C-alpha positions as a LaTeX table, in Angstrom:
\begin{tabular}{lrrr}
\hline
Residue & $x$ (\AA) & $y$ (\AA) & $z$ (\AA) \\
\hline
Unk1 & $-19.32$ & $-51.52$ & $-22.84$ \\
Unk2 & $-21.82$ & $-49.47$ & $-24.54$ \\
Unk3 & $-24.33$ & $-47.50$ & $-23.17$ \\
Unk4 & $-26.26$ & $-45.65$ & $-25.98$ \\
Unk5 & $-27.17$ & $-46.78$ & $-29.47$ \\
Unk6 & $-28.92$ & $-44.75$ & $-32.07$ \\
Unk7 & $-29.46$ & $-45.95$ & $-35.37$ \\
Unk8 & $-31.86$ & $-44.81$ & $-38.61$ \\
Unk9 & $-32.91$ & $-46.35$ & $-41.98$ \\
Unk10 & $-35.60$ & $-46.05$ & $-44.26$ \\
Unk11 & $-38.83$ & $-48.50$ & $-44.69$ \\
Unk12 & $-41.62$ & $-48.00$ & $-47.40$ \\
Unk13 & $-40.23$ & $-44.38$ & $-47.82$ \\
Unk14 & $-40.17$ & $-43.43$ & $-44.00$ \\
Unk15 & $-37.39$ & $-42.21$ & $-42.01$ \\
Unk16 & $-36.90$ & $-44.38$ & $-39.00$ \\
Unk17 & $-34.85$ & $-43.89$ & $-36.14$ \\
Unk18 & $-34.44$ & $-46.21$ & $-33.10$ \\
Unk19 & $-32.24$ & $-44.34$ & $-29.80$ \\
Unk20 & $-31.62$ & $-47.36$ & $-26.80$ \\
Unk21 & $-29.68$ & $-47.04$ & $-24.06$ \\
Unk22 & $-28.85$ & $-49.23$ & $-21.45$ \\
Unk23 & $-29.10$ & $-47.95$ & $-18.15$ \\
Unk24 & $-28.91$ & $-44.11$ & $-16.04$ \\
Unk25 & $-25.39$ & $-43.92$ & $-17.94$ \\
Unk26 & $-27.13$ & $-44.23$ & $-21.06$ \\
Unk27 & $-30.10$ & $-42.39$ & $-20.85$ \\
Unk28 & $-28.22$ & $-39.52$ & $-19.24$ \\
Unk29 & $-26.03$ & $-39.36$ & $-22.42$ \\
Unk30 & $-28.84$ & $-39.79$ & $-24.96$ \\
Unk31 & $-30.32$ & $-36.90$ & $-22.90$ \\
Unk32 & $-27.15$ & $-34.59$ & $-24.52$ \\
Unk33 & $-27.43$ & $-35.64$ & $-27.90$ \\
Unk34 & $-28.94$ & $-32.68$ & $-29.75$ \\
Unk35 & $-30.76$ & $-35.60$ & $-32.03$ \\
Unk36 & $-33.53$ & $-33.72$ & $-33.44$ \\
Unk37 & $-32.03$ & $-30.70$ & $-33.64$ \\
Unk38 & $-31.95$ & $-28.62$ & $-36.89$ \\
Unk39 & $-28.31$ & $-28.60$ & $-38.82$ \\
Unk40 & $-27.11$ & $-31.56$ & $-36.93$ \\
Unk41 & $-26.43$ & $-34.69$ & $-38.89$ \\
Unk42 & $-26.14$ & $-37.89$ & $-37.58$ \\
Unk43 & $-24.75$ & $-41.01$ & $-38.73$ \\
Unk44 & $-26.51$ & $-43.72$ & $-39.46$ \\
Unk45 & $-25.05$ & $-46.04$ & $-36.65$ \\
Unk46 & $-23.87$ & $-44.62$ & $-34.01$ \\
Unk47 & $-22.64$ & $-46.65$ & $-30.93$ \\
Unk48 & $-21.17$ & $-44.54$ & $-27.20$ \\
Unk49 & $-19.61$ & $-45.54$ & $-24.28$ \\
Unk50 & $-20.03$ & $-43.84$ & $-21.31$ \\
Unk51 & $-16.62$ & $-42.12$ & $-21.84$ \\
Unk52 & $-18.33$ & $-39.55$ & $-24.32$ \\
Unk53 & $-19.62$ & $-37.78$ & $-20.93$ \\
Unk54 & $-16.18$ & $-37.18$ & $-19.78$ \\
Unk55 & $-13.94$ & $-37.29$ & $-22.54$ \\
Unk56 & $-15.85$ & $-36.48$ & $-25.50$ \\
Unk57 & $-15.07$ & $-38.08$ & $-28.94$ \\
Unk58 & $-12.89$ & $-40.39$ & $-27.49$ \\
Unk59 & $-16.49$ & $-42.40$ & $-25.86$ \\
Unk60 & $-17.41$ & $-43.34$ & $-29.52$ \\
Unk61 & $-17.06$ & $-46.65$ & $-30.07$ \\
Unk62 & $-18.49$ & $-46.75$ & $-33.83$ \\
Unk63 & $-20.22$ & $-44.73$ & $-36.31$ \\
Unk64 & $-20.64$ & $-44.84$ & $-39.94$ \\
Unk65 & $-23.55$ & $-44.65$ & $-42.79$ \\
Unk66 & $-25.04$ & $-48.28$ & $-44.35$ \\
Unk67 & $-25.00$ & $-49.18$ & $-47.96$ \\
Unk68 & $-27.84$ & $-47.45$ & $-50.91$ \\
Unk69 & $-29.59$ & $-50.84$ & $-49.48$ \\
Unk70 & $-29.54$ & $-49.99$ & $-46.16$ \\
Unk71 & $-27.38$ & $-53.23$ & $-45.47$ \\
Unk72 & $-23.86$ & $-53.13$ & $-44.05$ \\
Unk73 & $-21.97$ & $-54.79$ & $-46.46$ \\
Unk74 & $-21.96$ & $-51.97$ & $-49.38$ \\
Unk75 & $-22.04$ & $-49.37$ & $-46.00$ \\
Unk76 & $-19.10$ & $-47.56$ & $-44.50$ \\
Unk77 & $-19.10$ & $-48.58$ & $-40.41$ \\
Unk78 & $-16.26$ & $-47.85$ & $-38.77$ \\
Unk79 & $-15.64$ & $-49.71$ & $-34.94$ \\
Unk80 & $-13.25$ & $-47.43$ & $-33.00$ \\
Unk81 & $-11.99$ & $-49.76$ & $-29.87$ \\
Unk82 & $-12.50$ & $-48.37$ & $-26.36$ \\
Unk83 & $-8.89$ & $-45.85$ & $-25.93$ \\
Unk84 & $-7.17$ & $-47.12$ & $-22.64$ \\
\hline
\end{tabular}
């Protein structure tokens, strides 16, 4: 299940960006995100489990950019399933 959700698109020539998580798990992760942070990029999308605290990449769940429209269909997500 995930726990943290970040995600960032554009709107009348602003940069938006919208971080949720759901629950201590999540906010606890969001808290090690280096989001805003100079150098770092970020996806897009970018959707965690609670595995990333533990096990690292292997807690993301998906990532990718969206389309020159900022819609998914011309966009490269990619949805990574949970690793047993």
């Amino acid at each position: 299940m995930p726990v943290c959700e970040a995600a960032s698109w554009q709107c009348g020539g602003l940069s938006v960006a919208v971080f949720a998580a759901t629950g201590s798990v999540g906010l606890r992760l969001l808290q090690r995100l280096p989001v805003f942070l100079s150098g770092v990029a970020w996806p897009d999308a970018t959707v965690l489990s609670a595995q990333m605290l533990t096990e690292g990449l292997r807690g993301v769940l998906a990532a990718g950019y969206f389309g020159n429209d900022w819609g998914l269909a011309d966009g490269d997500i990619f949805i990574l399933f949970p690793h047993p």
